[in-house]
Short mmCIF file of the C-alpha atoms (twelve columns), coordinates in Angstrom:
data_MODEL
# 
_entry.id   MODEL 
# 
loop_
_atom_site.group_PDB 
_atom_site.id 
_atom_site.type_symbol 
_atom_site.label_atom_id 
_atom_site.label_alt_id 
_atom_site.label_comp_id 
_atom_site.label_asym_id 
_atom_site.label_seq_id 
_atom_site.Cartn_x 
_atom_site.Cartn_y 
_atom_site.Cartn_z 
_atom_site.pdbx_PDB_model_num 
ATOM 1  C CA . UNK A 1  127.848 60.737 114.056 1 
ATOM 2  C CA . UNK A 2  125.936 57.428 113.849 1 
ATOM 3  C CA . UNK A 3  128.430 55.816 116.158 1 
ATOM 4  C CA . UNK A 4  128.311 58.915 118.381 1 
ATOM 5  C CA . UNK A 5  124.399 59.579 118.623 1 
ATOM 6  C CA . UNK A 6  123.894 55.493 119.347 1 
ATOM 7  C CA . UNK A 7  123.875 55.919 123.046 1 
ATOM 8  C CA . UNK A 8  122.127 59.607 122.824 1 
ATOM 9  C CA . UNK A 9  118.928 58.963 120.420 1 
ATOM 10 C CA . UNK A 10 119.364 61.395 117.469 1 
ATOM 11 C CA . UNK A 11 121.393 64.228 118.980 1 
ATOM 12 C CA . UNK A 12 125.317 64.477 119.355 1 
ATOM 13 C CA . UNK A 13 125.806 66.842 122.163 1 
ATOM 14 C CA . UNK A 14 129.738 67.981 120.572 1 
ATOM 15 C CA . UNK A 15 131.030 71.529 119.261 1 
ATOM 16 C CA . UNK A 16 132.002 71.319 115.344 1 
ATOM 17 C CA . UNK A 17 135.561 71.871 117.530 1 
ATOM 18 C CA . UNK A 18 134.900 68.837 119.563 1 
ATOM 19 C CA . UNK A 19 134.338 66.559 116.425 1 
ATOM 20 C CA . UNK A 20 137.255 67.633 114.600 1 
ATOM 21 C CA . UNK A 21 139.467 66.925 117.280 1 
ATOM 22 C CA . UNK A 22 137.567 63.892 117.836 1 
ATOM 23 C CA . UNK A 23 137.411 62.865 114.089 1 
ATOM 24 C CA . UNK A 24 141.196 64.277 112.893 1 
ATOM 25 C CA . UNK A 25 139.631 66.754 110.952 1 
ATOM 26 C CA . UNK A 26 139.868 70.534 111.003 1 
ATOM 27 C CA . UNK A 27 136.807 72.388 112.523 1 
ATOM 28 C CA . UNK A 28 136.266 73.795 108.842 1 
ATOM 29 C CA . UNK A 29 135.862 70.143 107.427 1 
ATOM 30 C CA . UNK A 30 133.816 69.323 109.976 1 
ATOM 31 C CA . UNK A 31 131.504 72.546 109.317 1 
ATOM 32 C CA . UNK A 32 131.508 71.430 105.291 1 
ATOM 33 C CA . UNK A 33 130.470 68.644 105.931 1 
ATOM 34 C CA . UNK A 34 128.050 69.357 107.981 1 
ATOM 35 C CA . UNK A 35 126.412 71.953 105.910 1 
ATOM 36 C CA . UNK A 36 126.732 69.433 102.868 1 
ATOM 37 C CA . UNK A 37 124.748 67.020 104.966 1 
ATOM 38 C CA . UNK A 38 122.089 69.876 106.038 1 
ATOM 39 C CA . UNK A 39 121.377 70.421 102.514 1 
ATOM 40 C CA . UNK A 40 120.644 66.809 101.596 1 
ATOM 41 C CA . UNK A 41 118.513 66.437 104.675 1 
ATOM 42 C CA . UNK A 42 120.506 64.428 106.337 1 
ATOM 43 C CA . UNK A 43 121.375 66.488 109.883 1 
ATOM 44 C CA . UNK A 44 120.004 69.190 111.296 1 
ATOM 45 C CA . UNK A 45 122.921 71.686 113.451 1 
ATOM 46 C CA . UNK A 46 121.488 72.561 116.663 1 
ATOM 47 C CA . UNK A 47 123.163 74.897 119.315 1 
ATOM 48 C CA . UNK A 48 126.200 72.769 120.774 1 
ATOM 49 C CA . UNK A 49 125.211 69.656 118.549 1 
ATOM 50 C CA . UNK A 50 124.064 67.941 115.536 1 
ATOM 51 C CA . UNK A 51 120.440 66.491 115.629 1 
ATOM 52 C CA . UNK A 52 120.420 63.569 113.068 1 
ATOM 53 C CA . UNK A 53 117.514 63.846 110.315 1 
ATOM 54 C CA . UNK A 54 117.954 60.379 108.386 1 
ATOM 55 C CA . UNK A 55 120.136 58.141 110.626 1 
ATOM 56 C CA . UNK A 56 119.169 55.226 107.572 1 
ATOM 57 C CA . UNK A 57 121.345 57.387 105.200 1 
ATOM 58 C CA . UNK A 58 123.986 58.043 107.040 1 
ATOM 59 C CA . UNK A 59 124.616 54.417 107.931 1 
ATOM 60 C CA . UNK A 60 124.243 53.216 104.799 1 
ATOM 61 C CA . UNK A 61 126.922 56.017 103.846 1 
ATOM 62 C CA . UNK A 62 129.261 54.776 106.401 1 
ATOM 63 C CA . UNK A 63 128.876 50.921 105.590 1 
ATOM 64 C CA . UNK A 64 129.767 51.663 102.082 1 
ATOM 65 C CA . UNK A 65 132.771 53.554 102.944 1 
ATOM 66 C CA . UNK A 66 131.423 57.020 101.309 1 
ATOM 67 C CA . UNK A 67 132.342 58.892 104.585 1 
# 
């Protein structure tokens, strides 16, 4: 999402569909995760997107591999 939303500000304009095939992962990962990360604060879903909450921790979760 971090690499994704770089361009865009905080929002990534993609279906839960659209990152799993863009990811490798099945749409139901994808929505785990996602709801995982709403719950720590971390991303907020929006209609057709994800709307990143605390870009900090999610690239700190990324450089240490924890994605």
């Amino acid at each position: 999402l971090v690499y994704l939303a770089a361009d865009r500000g905080d929002v990534v304009s993609m279906s839960q569909s659209e990152l799993a095939e863009f990811t490798g992962a099945t749409r139901e990962a994808v929505s785990r995760t996602l709801s995982d990360w709403k719950a720590e604060g971390l991303v907020e879903p929006i209609r057709r997107g994800v709307r990143l909450i605390d870009r900090a921790a999610l690239e700190q979760m990324a450089a240490e591999g924890d994605i």
